Tab-separated table of C-alpha atoms in Angstrom:
chain	number	residue	atom	x	y	z
A	1	MET	CA	1.452	17.364	2.153
A	2	LEU	CA	-0.155	15.966	-0.572
A	3	PHE	CA	1.911	14.636	-4.196
A	4	HIS	CA	-1.101	16.312	-5.737
A	5	THR	CA	-0.224	19.820	-4.521
A	6	ALA	CA	1.759	23.003	-5.701
A	7	GLU	CA	3.223	22.891	-2.270
A	8	PHE	CA	5.003	19.641	-3.088
A	9	PHE	CA	5.652	20.293	-6.641
A	10	PHE	CA	7.835	23.484	-5.219
A	11	LEU	CA	9.739	21.620	-2.735
A	12	LEU	CA	10.457	18.668	-5.056
A	13	ILE	CA	11.765	21.429	-7.779
A	14	ILE	CA	14.175	23.361	-4.857
A	15	THR	CA	15.479	19.831	-3.387
A	16	PHE	CA	15.998	18.749	-7.021
A	17	ILE	CA	18.042	21.127	-7.717
A	18	CYS	CA	20.126	21.838	-4.899
A	19	TYR	CA	20.496	17.563	-4.786
A	20	TYR	CA	22.109	17.344	-7.693
A	21	LEU	CA	23.912	21.261	-7.305
A	22	PHE	CA	25.668	20.213	-3.981
A	23	ARG	CA	27.053	16.988	-4.370
A	24	ASN	CA	28.570	16.224	-0.999
A	25	ALA	CA	25.458	18.233	0.765
A	26	ARG	CA	23.190	15.904	-0.823
A	27	LEU	CA	22.402	13.513	2.461
A	28	VAL	CA	22.199	17.182	4.640
A	29	ILE	CA	19.793	18.608	1.861
A	30	LEU	CA	17.276	15.582	1.614
A	31	SER	CA	17.151	15.347	5.610
A	32	VAL	CA	15.923	19.124	5.656
A	33	ALA	CA	13.140	18.158	2.754
A	34	ASN	CA	12.141	14.942	5.005
A	35	CYS	CA	12.107	17.324	8.069
A	36	LEU	CA	9.662	20.442	6.337
A	37	PHE	CA	7.481	17.237	4.089
A	38	TYR	CA	6.622	15.816	7.731
A	39	ALA	CA	6.101	18.971	9.601
A	40	ALA	CA	3.460	20.414	6.881
A	41	ALA	CA	1.397	17.653	9.034
A	42	SER	CA	2.664	18.767	12.231
A	43	TRP	CA	6.190	19.773	13.683
A	44	GLY	CA	5.006	18.105	17.235
A	45	PHE	CA	4.510	14.461	15.248
A	46	LEU	CA	7.952	15.568	13.529
A	47	GLY	CA	9.590	15.696	16.821
A	48	LEU	CA	7.935	12.891	17.756
A	49	PHE	CA	9.006	10.802	14.507
A	50	LEU	CA	12.783	11.893	15.099
A	51	GLY	CA	12.590	11.284	18.303
A	52	MET	CA	11.701	7.279	18.007
A	53	SER	CA	13.942	7.176	15.125
A	54	PHE	CA	17.253	8.887	16.603
A	55	THR	CA	15.855	6.165	19.787
A	56	SER	CA	16.269	3.499	17.263
A	57	TYR	CA	18.811	4.565	16.047
A	58	LEU	CA	21.049	3.949	19.365
A	59	ILE	CA	19.609	0.711	19.996
A	60	ALA	CA	20.446	-0.838	16.984
A	61	ARG	CA	23.864	0.531	17.442
A	62	ARG	CA	23.791	-1.474	20.467
A	63	ILE	CA	22.757	-4.207	19.547
A	64	PRO	CA	26.133	-6.178	18.148
A	65	LYS	CA	27.921	-5.095	21.274
A	66	GLY	CA	26.123	-7.647	23.287
A	67	GLN	CA	22.947	-8.404	25.235
A	68	SER	CA	21.487	-8.164	21.888
A	69	ARG	CA	18.031	-9.987	22.411
A	70	PHE	CA	17.616	-7.416	25.154
A	71	TRP	CA	18.437	-4.555	23.057
A	72	LEU	CA	15.634	-5.894	20.050
A	73	THR	CA	13.307	-6.206	22.883
A	74	ILE	CA	13.193	-2.985	24.049
A	75	GLY	CA	13.154	-1.482	20.429
A	76	ILE	CA	10.672	-3.571	19.204
A	77	ILE	CA	8.703	-2.384	22.260
A	78	LEU	CA	9.258	1.194	22.442
A	79	ASN	CA	8.090	1.480	18.964
A	80	VAL	CA	5.009	-0.794	19.040
A	81	ALA	CA	4.305	0.819	22.578
A	82	ASN	CA	4.518	4.349	20.518
A	83	LEU	CA	1.952	2.933	17.654
A	84	ALA	CA	-0.482	1.291	19.979
A	85	PHE	CA	-0.640	4.274	21.957
A	86	PHE	CA	-1.831	6.775	19.547
A	87	LYS	CA	-3.579	4.159	17.423
A	88	TYR	CA	-5.224	1.412	19.773
A	89	SER	CA	-5.643	3.156	23.376
A	90	MET	CA	-8.679	4.284	22.180
A	91	PHE	CA	-9.565	1.506	20.538
A	92	ILE	CA	-9.079	-0.632	23.361
A	93	ILE	CA	-10.878	1.572	26.224
A	94	GLN	CA	-14.112	1.673	24.006
A	95	ASN	CA	-13.828	-2.526	23.773
A	96	LEU	CA	-13.064	-2.333	27.667
A	97	GLU	CA	-16.612	0.041	28.138
A	98	ALA	CA	-18.266	-2.220	26.015
A	99	VAL	CA	-17.218	-5.148	27.802
A	100	THR	CA	-17.647	-3.979	31.160
A	101	GLY	CA	-20.549	-1.396	31.027
A	102	LEU	CA	-18.053	1.394	32.730
A	103	THR	CA	-17.041	4.865	31.691
A	104	LEU	CA	-13.579	4.984	31.583
A	105	VAL	CA	-12.813	8.157	30.238
A	106	ALA	CA	-14.577	11.234	29.517
A	107	LYS	CA	-15.921	11.823	26.030
A	108	ASP	CA	-14.195	15.126	26.202
A	109	GLY	CA	-10.954	14.008	28.311
A	110	PHE	CA	-7.147	13.362	27.239
A	111	TRP	CA	-7.549	9.959	25.309
A	112	ALA	CA	-11.098	11.293	23.032
A	113	HIS	CA	-8.265	13.835	21.827
A	114	ILE	CA	-5.144	11.844	20.424
A	115	VAL	CA	-4.770	12.425	16.947
A	116	LEU	CA	-3.029	9.697	14.920
A	117	PRO	CA	0.499	11.148	13.088
A	118	ILE	CA	0.445	10.499	9.734
A	119	GLY	CA	2.497	7.537	8.537
A	120	ILE	CA	3.044	6.244	11.874
A	121	SER	CA	2.030	2.386	10.674
A	122	PHE	CA	4.744	2.732	7.954
A	123	TYR	CA	7.803	3.866	9.713
A	124	THR	CA	7.264	1.806	12.964
A	125	PHE	CA	7.501	-1.214	10.973
A	126	GLN	CA	10.285	-0.057	8.843
A	127	LEU	CA	12.652	0.859	12.340
A	128	ILE	CA	11.356	-2.707	13.526
A	129	ALA	CA	12.478	-4.584	10.754
A	130	TYR	CA	15.725	-2.673	10.703
A	131	LEU	CA	16.382	-3.381	14.286
A	132	THR	CA	15.035	-7.412	13.567
A	133	ASP	CA	17.492	-7.064	10.319
A	134	VAL	CA	20.738	-5.779	12.211
A	135	TYR	CA	19.900	-8.312	15.247
A	136	LYS	CA	19.824	-11.151	12.974
A	137	GLY	CA	22.665	-10.169	11.309
A	138	ARG	CA	21.338	-9.205	8.021
A	139	ILE	CA	22.779	-5.794	7.814
A	140	GLU	CA	25.230	-4.049	9.971
A	141	PRO	CA	23.917	-0.969	12.202
A	142	THR	CA	24.763	2.384	10.138
A	143	ASP	CA	27.126	5.193	12.436
A	144	SER	CA	25.401	7.672	11.658
A	145	TYR	CA	22.319	9.396	12.342
A	146	LEU	CA	22.116	11.563	9.177
A	147	ARG	CA	22.375	8.397	6.728
A	148	PHE	CA	19.499	6.388	9.189
A	149	TRP	CA	17.305	9.521	9.127
A	150	VAL	CA	17.277	9.667	5.426
A	151	PHE	CA	16.951	5.810	5.105
A	152	ILE	CA	14.007	5.689	7.525
A	153	ALA	CA	12.116	9.246	6.362
A	154	PHE	CA	12.988	9.731	2.696
A	155	PHE	CA	9.792	11.769	1.818
A	156	PRO	CA	8.638	10.374	-1.278
A	157	HIS	CA	7.699	6.887	0.605
A	158	GLN	CA	7.493	8.410	4.294
A	159	LEU	CA	4.128	8.632	4.649
A	160	ALA	CA	2.309	5.399	2.714
A	161	GLY	CA	5.122	3.033	1.474
A	162	PRO	CA	6.886	1.055	0.202
A	163	ILE	CA	8.133	-0.097	3.146
A	164	MET	CA	11.742	0.082	2.636
A	165	ARG	CA	14.152	-2.618	4.185
A	166	GLY	CA	17.716	-2.200	5.877
A	167	HIS	CA	19.119	-4.156	2.940
A	168	GLU	CA	17.485	-2.927	0.095
A	169	PHE	CA	17.863	0.701	0.796
A	170	MET	CA	20.468	1.485	3.136
A	171	PRO	CA	23.478	0.780	0.632
A	172	GLN	CA	21.754	3.281	-1.420
A	173	VAL	CA	21.686	5.648	1.062
A	174	GLU	CA	25.245	4.941	1.746
A	175	ARG	CA	25.941	6.097	-2.130
A	176	THR	CA	23.884	9.010	-2.060
A	177	HIS	CA	27.079	11.191	-2.846
A	178	LYS	CA	27.992	9.010	-5.618
A	179	LEU	CA	24.848	8.418	-7.905
A	180	THR	CA	24.088	9.580	-11.056
A	181	LEU	CA	20.870	10.773	-12.737
A	182	THR	CA	20.824	9.642	-16.317
A	183	PRO	CA	17.974	11.226	-19.227
A	184	THR	CA	16.393	7.542	-19.711
A	185	GLU	CA	16.114	7.851	-15.693
A	186	PHE	CA	14.818	10.753	-15.506
A	187	LYS	CA	11.932	10.650	-18.433
A	188	TYR	CA	11.138	7.210	-16.679
A	189	GLY	CA	11.122	8.492	-13.280
A	190	VAL	CA	8.752	11.520	-14.539
A	191	TYR	CA	6.540	9.050	-16.244
A	192	LEU	CA	5.776	7.021	-13.201
A	193	ILE	CA	4.861	10.223	-11.384
A	194	LEU	CA	2.303	11.649	-14.144
A	195	TRP	CA	0.900	7.547	-14.683
A	196	GLY	CA	0.276	8.092	-10.503
A	197	LEU	CA	-0.991	11.661	-10.809
A	198	ALA	CA	-3.306	10.219	-13.497
A	199	LYS	CA	-4.976	7.412	-10.990
A	200	LYS	CA	-4.952	9.648	-8.093
A	201	ILE	CA	-7.030	12.871	-10.089
A	202	LEU	CA	-8.571	11.280	-12.972
A	203	ILE	CA	-9.861	7.919	-11.037
A	204	ALA	CA	-9.694	7.773	-7.373
A	205	ASP	CA	-10.486	11.264	-6.910
A	206	GLN	CA	-13.524	11.103	-9.477
A	207	VAL	CA	-15.030	8.082	-8.038
A	208	SER	CA	-14.575	9.097	-4.448
A	209	PRO	CA	-17.666	10.971	-3.786
A	210	ILE	CA	-20.003	8.662	-5.882
A	211	VAL	CA	-18.502	5.400	-3.242
A	212	ASP	CA	-19.190	7.608	-0.336
A	213	GLU	CA	-22.780	7.899	-1.535
A	214	TYR	CA	-23.476	4.216	-1.998
A	215	PHE	CA	-21.839	3.508	1.707
A	216	LYS	CA	-23.859	6.353	3.354
A	217	ASN	CA	-26.872	4.110	4.068
A	218	PRO	CA	-26.038	0.536	3.461
A	219	ALA	CA	-29.415	-1.031	4.373
A	220	ASP	CA	-31.218	0.974	1.807
A	221	LEU	CA	-29.509	-0.282	-0.913
A	222	THR	CA	-30.511	-2.727	-3.658
A	223	MET	CA	-28.583	-5.773	-4.716
A	224	ALA	CA	-26.994	-4.247	-7.609
A	225	GLN	CA	-26.784	-0.962	-6.247
A	226	ALA	CA	-24.613	-2.330	-3.264
A	227	TRP	CA	-22.135	-4.871	-6.105
A	228	THR	CA	-21.726	-1.660	-8.202
A	229	GLY	CA	-20.742	0.177	-5.044
A	230	ALA	CA	-18.374	-1.845	-4.140
A	231	TYR	CA	-17.073	-2.410	-7.568
A	232	LEU	CA	-16.308	0.730	-7.341
A	233	PHE	CA	-14.706	1.474	-4.065
A	234	GLY	CA	-12.531	-1.514	-5.155
A	235	PHE	CA	-10.920	0.327	-7.997
A	236	GLN	CA	-11.007	3.385	-5.842
A	237	ILE	CA	-8.478	2.123	-3.575
A	238	TYR	CA	-6.583	0.321	-5.887
A	239	ALA	CA	-6.334	3.432	-7.989
A	240	ASP	CA	-5.339	5.690	-4.463
A	241	PHE	CA	-3.069	3.597	-3.243
A	242	SER	CA	-1.126	2.113	-6.184
A	243	ALA	CA	-0.804	6.216	-7.467
A	244	TYR	CA	1.024	7.046	-4.363
A	245	SER	CA	3.429	4.211	-4.549
A	246	ASP	CA	3.949	4.950	-8.480
A	247	MET	CA	4.986	8.370	-7.700
A	248	ALA	CA	6.842	7.645	-4.488
A	249	VAL	CA	9.194	5.077	-6.856
A	250	GLY	CA	8.933	7.571	-9.280
A	251	LEU	CA	10.435	10.360	-7.224
A	252	GLY	CA	12.820	7.873	-6.263
A	253	TYR	CA	14.346	7.779	-9.791
A	254	LEU	CA	14.832	11.619	-9.401
A	255	PHE	CA	17.052	10.865	-6.410
A	256	GLY	CA	18.476	7.956	-7.926
A	257	TYR	CA	17.518	5.558	-5.706
A	258	ARG	CA	15.218	2.350	-6.233
A	259	LEU	CA	12.329	1.700	-4.615
A	260	PRO	CA	10.717	-1.525	-5.019
A	261	LEU	CA	7.254	-1.621	-6.396
A	262	ASN	CA	4.440	-1.879	-4.238
A	263	PHE	CA	1.878	-3.143	-7.228
A	264	LEU	CA	1.233	-5.828	-9.872
A	265	SER	CA	-1.832	-5.404	-11.392
A	266	PRO	CA	-3.700	-7.167	-8.456
A	267	TYR	CA	-7.619	-7.217	-9.669
A	268	ILE	CA	-5.768	-10.029	-12.728
A	269	SER	CA	-5.192	-12.391	-9.286
A	270	ALA	CA	-6.609	-16.356	-9.303
A	271	ASN	CA	-6.510	-16.945	-6.086
A	272	ALA	CA	-5.547	-15.203	-2.892
A	273	THR	CA	-2.284	-16.369	-2.611
A	274	GLU	CA	-1.023	-13.952	-6.347
A	275	PHE	CA	-3.462	-11.553	-4.746
A	276	TRP	CA	-1.153	-11.052	-1.612
A	277	ARG	CA	1.914	-11.020	-3.858
A	278	ARG	CA	0.581	-8.716	-6.230
A	279	TRP	CA	-1.031	-6.075	-3.681
A	280	HIS	CA	0.824	-3.978	-1.135
A	281	ILE	CA	3.814	-6.418	-1.757
A	282	THR	CA	6.288	-4.700	0.628
A	283	LEU	CA	3.656	-5.110	3.699
A	284	SER	CA	2.675	-8.418	2.630
A	285	SER	CA	6.935	-9.593	2.729
A	286	TRP	CA	6.696	-7.852	5.780
A	287	ILE	CA	3.988	-9.708	7.767
A	288	ARG	CA	5.666	-12.639	6.146
A	289	ASP	CA	8.947	-12.165	7.330
A	290	TYR	CA	8.217	-10.295	10.608
A	291	ILE	CA	5.175	-12.165	11.741
A	292	TYR	CA	4.079	-15.660	9.888
A	293	ILE	CA	8.073	-16.899	9.772
A	294	PRO	CA	9.069	-15.903	13.130
A	295	LEU	CA	5.740	-17.600	14.556
A	296	GLY	CA	6.757	-20.604	13.427
A	297	GLY	CA	5.575	-20.589	9.165
A	298	SER	CA	5.071	-23.982	7.990
A	299	ARG	CA	7.551	-25.909	9.688
A	300	LYS	CA	5.351	-27.022	12.591
A	301	GLY	CA	2.136	-29.356	10.692
A	302	ARG	CA	-0.392	-28.426	8.498
A	303	LEU	CA	-2.980	-26.917	11.619
A	304	ARG	CA	-0.032	-24.522	13.005
A	305	LYS	CA	0.769	-23.117	9.817
A	306	ASP	CA	-2.785	-22.582	8.837
A	307	VAL	CA	-3.029	-20.368	12.484
A	308	ASN	CA	0.438	-18.765	11.623
A	309	LEU	CA	-1.023	-17.814	8.638
A	310	LEU	CA	-4.446	-16.517	10.262
A	311	ALA	CA	-2.709	-14.196	12.977
A	312	ALA	CA	-0.283	-12.770	10.622
A	313	MET	CA	-3.410	-11.876	8.543
A	314	LEU	CA	-5.266	-10.244	11.091
A	315	ILE	CA	-2.456	-8.015	12.712
A	316	SER	CA	-2.407	-7.433	8.749
A	317	GLY	CA	-5.906	-6.222	9.360
A	318	LEU	CA	-5.726	-4.387	12.590
A	319	TRP	CA	-2.370	-3.389	11.410
A	320	HIS	CA	-4.942	-0.973	8.780
A	321	GLY	CA	-7.060	0.482	11.143
A	322	ALA	CA	-8.197	0.607	14.866
A	323	MET	CA	-11.200	-0.677	14.150
A	324	TRP	CA	-13.032	-4.599	14.084
A	325	THR	CA	-14.265	-4.009	10.724
A	326	PHE	CA	-10.163	-4.059	9.422
A	327	VAL	CA	-9.871	-7.147	12.023
A	328	ILE	CA	-12.932	-8.834	9.868
A	329	TRP	CA	-11.107	-7.793	6.759
A	330	GLY	CA	-8.037	-9.035	7.558
A	331	PHE	CA	-9.368	-12.684	9.201
A	332	LEU	CA	-11.047	-13.365	5.576
A	333	HIS	CA	-8.052	-13.079	3.816
A	334	GLY	CA	-6.471	-15.248	6.073
A	335	MET	CA	-9.222	-17.549	5.478
A	336	LEU	CA	-9.048	-17.473	2.011
A	337	LEU	CA	-4.976	-17.855	1.955
A	338	ILE	CA	-5.855	-21.004	4.136
A	339	ILE	CA	-8.879	-22.613	1.734
A	340	HIS	CA	-6.450	-21.878	-1.387
A	341	LYS	CA	-3.418	-23.348	0.068
A	342	TRP	CA	-5.972	-26.897	0.872
A	343	TYR	CA	-7.766	-26.310	-2.618
A	344	ALA	CA	-4.538	-26.256	-4.456
A	345	ASP	CA	-3.122	-29.228	-2.383
A	346	GLY	CA	-5.896	-30.994	-3.383
A	347	LEU	CA	-6.654	-30.165	-6.729
A	348	LYS	CA	-2.906	-30.895	-7.671
A	349	LYS	CA	-3.760	-34.466	-5.983
A	350	LEU	CA	-6.787	-35.279	-8.190
A	351	LEU	CA	-4.972	-33.788	-11.532
A	352	ASP	CA	-1.950	-36.337	-10.674
A	353	ALA	CA	-4.641	-39.227	-10.787
A	354	LEU	CA	-6.486	-38.106	-13.678
A	355	PRO	CA	-5.034	-39.023	-16.960
A	356	SER	CA	-3.289	-36.314	-19.160
A	357	PRO	CA	-5.838	-34.999	-21.911
A	358	GLY	CA	-2.723	-33.759	-23.754
A	359	LYS	CA	-0.843	-30.472	-24.659
A	360	ALA	CA	-3.499	-28.848	-26.534
A	361	VAL	CA	-6.611	-29.408	-24.680
A	362	SER	CA	-4.669	-29.336	-21.461
A	363	ARG	CA	-4.016	-25.656	-22.535
A	364	ILE	CA	-7.591	-24.729	-23.677
A	365	ILE	CA	-8.721	-25.747	-20.407
A	366	ALA	CA	-5.683	-23.823	-17.940
A	367	VAL	CA	-6.646	-20.958	-19.958
A	368	LEU	CA	-10.616	-21.219	-19.089
A	369	TYR	CA	-9.889	-21.706	-15.816
A	370	ARG	CA	-7.436	-18.979	-15.429
A	371	ILE	CA	-10.281	-16.187	-16.884
A	372	ILE	CA	-12.899	-18.216	-14.697
A	373	ALA	CA	-10.624	-17.781	-11.383
A	374	VAL	CA	-10.107	-14.395	-11.829
A	375	VAL	CA	-13.405	-13.330	-12.432
A	376	LEU	CA	-14.657	-15.289	-8.908
A	377	PHE	CA	-11.761	-13.968	-7.218
A	378	PHE	CA	-12.165	-10.522	-8.075
A	379	HIS	CA	-16.075	-10.426	-6.496
A	380	ILE	CA	-14.103	-12.770	-3.422
A	381	THR	CA	-12.107	-9.621	-3.055
A	382	THR	CA	-15.143	-7.199	-3.984
A	383	VAL	CA	-17.162	-8.791	-0.822
A	384	THR	CA	-13.897	-8.179	1.381
A	385	TRP	CA	-13.203	-4.711	-0.031
A	386	VAL	CA	-17.301	-3.964	1.931
A	387	PHE	CA	-15.624	-4.247	5.253
A	388	PHE	CA	-12.700	-2.260	4.761
A	389	ARG	CA	-14.909	0.571	3.453
A	390	ALA	CA	-17.346	0.397	5.606
A	391	GLU	CA	-17.941	2.829	8.732
A	392	SER	CA	-19.039	-0.225	11.251
A	393	VAL	CA	-19.298	-3.330	11.605
A	394	GLN	CA	-22.993	-3.588	11.086
A	395	ASP	CA	-22.720	-0.884	7.936
A	396	ALA	CA	-20.745	-3.592	6.724
A	397	PHE	CA	-23.082	-6.671	7.553
A	398	ASP	CA	-26.190	-4.508	5.832
A	399	TYR	CA	-24.435	-3.878	3.126
A	400	VAL	CA	-23.072	-7.544	2.553
A	401	THR	CA	-26.299	-8.507	3.103
A	402	ALA	CA	-27.878	-6.029	0.352
A	403	MET	CA	-25.371	-7.255	-2.013
A	404	PHE	CA	-27.026	-11.184	-1.464
A	405	ASP	CA	-30.316	-10.435	-0.761
A	406	PRO	CA	-32.345	-12.865	-2.839
A	407	ALA	CA	-35.395	-10.504	-3.428
A	408	GLY	CA	-32.554	-8.801	-5.828
A	409	TRP	CA	-32.946	-11.198	-8.289
A	410	ALA	CA	-36.875	-10.406	-8.758
A	411	ASN	CA	-36.466	-7.372	-10.917
A	412	PHE	CA	-32.867	-8.071	-11.514
A	413	VAL	CA	-33.058	-6.365	-14.934
A	414	GLN	CA	-34.704	-3.137	-13.965
A	415	GLN	CA	-32.027	-3.175	-10.940
A	416	ILE	CA	-29.220	-3.279	-13.265
A	417	SER	CA	-30.614	-0.892	-15.862
A	418	SER	CA	-30.679	1.610	-13.127
A	419	GLN	CA	-26.996	1.054	-12.067
A	420	ALA	CA	-26.143	0.677	-16.154
A	421	PHE	CA	-23.926	3.889	-16.070
A	422	TYR	CA	-21.653	3.221	-13.427
A	423	LEU	CA	-21.437	-0.859	-13.831
A	424	GLN	CA	-19.897	0.891	-18.009
A	425	ILE	CA	-17.668	2.759	-16.116
A	426	VAL	CA	-16.316	-0.022	-14.348
A	427	LEU	CA	-16.074	-2.275	-16.602
A	428	VAL	CA	-13.870	0.909	-17.979
A	429	LEU	CA	-11.586	0.867	-14.941
A	430	TYR	CA	-11.323	-2.885	-15.612
A	431	ALA	CA	-9.875	-2.767	-18.649
A	432	ALA	CA	-8.153	0.393	-17.802
A	433	HIS	CA	-6.517	-2.148	-14.921
A	434	LEU	CA	-5.993	-4.685	-18.071
A	435	LEU	CA	-4.464	-2.133	-20.317
A	436	GLU	CA	-1.858	-0.792	-17.492
A	437	TYR	CA	-0.955	-4.222	-16.685
A	438	ILE	CA	0.112	-5.208	-20.627
A	439	VAL	CA	1.872	-1.041	-20.698
A	440	ARG	CA	4.022	-2.075	-17.514
A	441	ARG	CA	5.134	-5.454	-18.585
A	442	ASN	CA	5.936	-4.226	-22.139
A	443	GLU	CA	7.130	-0.812	-21.076
A	444	GLU	CA	10.734	-0.828	-22.543
A	445	GLY	CA	9.035	-1.874	-25.899
A	446	ILE	CA	6.847	1.059	-25.602
A	447	ALA	CA	9.203	3.384	-25.109
A	448	ALA	CA	11.665	2.059	-28.017
A	449	TRP	CA	8.721	2.579	-30.036
A	450	TRP	CA	7.784	5.667	-29.197
A	451	HIS	CA	11.220	7.255	-29.622
A	452	ARG	CA	11.714	5.562	-32.895
A	453	LEU	CA	8.769	6.061	-34.345
A	454	VAL	CA	7.565	9.742	-33.036
A	455	PRO	CA	9.337	12.721	-34.181
A	456	SER	CA	11.394	14.300	-31.525
A	457	PRO	CA	9.078	18.029	-31.929
A	458	VAL	CA	6.366	15.842	-31.913
A	459	ARG	CA	7.440	14.380	-28.786
A	460	GLY	CA	8.414	17.648	-26.967
A	461	ILE	CA	4.920	18.835	-27.780
A	462	VAL	CA	3.233	15.842	-25.790
A	463	TYR	CA	5.643	16.736	-23.075
A	464	ALA	CA	4.746	20.308	-23.054
A	465	LEU	CA	1.186	18.983	-22.898
A	466	LEU	CA	1.687	16.703	-20.022
A	467	VAL	CA	3.136	19.252	-18.255
A	468	PHE	CA	0.197	21.759	-18.645
A	469	VAL	CA	-2.299	19.032	-17.600
A	470	VAL	CA	-0.411	18.280	-14.400
A	471	ILE	CA	-0.911	21.865	-13.930
A	472	ALA	CA	-4.491	21.894	-14.517
A	473	MET	CA	-4.656	18.155	-12.536
A	474	ILE	CA	-2.961	19.677	-9.095
A	475	LYS	CA	-5.517	23.574	-9.213
A	476	GLY	CA	-8.463	21.314	-8.590
A	477	GLU	CA	-9.789	19.501	-5.324
A	478	LYS	CA	-7.991	17.988	-3.164
A	479	HIS	CA	-8.427	14.497	-1.242
A	480	ASP	CA	-5.906	12.863	0.752
A	481	PHE	CA	-4.379	9.200	-0.256
A	482	ILE	CA	-6.752	6.925	1.501
A	483	TYR	CA	-3.491	5.158	2.860
A	484	PHE	CA	-2.793	8.299	4.730
A	485	GLN	CA	-5.254	7.370	7.717
A	486	PHE	CA	-2.694	4.554	8.441
């Protein structure tokens, strides 16, 4: 069930009304809504989700009672095995066939018909995090499966995050019957939902068919076409994924919950480290806390730190999809993180050795350096997105080859002219990205100005227009959120 459909808004309104009418039944109401939301995709996959969550709930309750490491291991193995079966079984089989030259499965056999349950990667990571946190003593296991189901399957974030932690969300779930909703919180929640809808429908869905054309035959692209298509995909995936996250946070507000922000304008990042503090923040922190640090983090020397970092990013890439393109994408970001950390250490030593040019000059240099670094890293990120979007490794390398084709400089002006319209769209999208950054940083001030200077009748008209715009938007053609496939 997509957020930008009439069916979803019907479910939301009914759930919202019942939630505030029947305070003592809130957990039951949310549990039913969670089931209906997920069952819209498949009743069978709902049964799988319920089964995995209930098993993890029982294991979590066993962990503090003895043999805790054994039960944690069992819980992790079961969840990883469930994910691996549905997501990676055919990937493993196909690679074994390629290596051995043997035909291991029939084209129309059982393995070829395995369907990936939507949201499985997200809820698997949440279940593993919960079990680990119970084992580490960071949280106490809940004694209510009803609360646990609401925690793990809360429908706004169920299919594509944010990835919730037990210490963040479980205390809120336990206070569900006490949660209240102020007019300010309601308006802020609606604002985030509309913001997300606008990004999804007005940007991501409009850019999607254009991007599809660019990536259809990558070997035939000119240099300008290749860069234009990659730029557009970068904004498509950001608008698409951040739209879901914004709407999830806004929906959480409507029910009194506070979900963490998942994006902070990533395309203003000056390096890989900053990018992963701004892009899919809850996944980044999950990879850090449950993979990178357990592998040893930075505690065992520089070389081991780099190996751990690369391993964590390779797993992150594989988490996104069972294709070598995603593994390469993770590898590239791992290398970018490693290179940046070496570069930052070397730059610091160099600057410490040089005489200070003074505060005014230092400030100018810092601003210029920042601008150059942001522009450069945006283009590096754009190249990595090719591997995320391409249908195969060969297509990805064909696409990147087109981006760096030396022959493209011979008629550079003509190529740019041929892509002028879409390149203007790219500039507009980047300006919108900067505007979003400014607005999100100054939300309270803008809201105060809005209520102080705009008369209430005018605000009412604007709100009514927004409702009509939403109705019009959800009547159009629907595109799945990109991250639903993960």
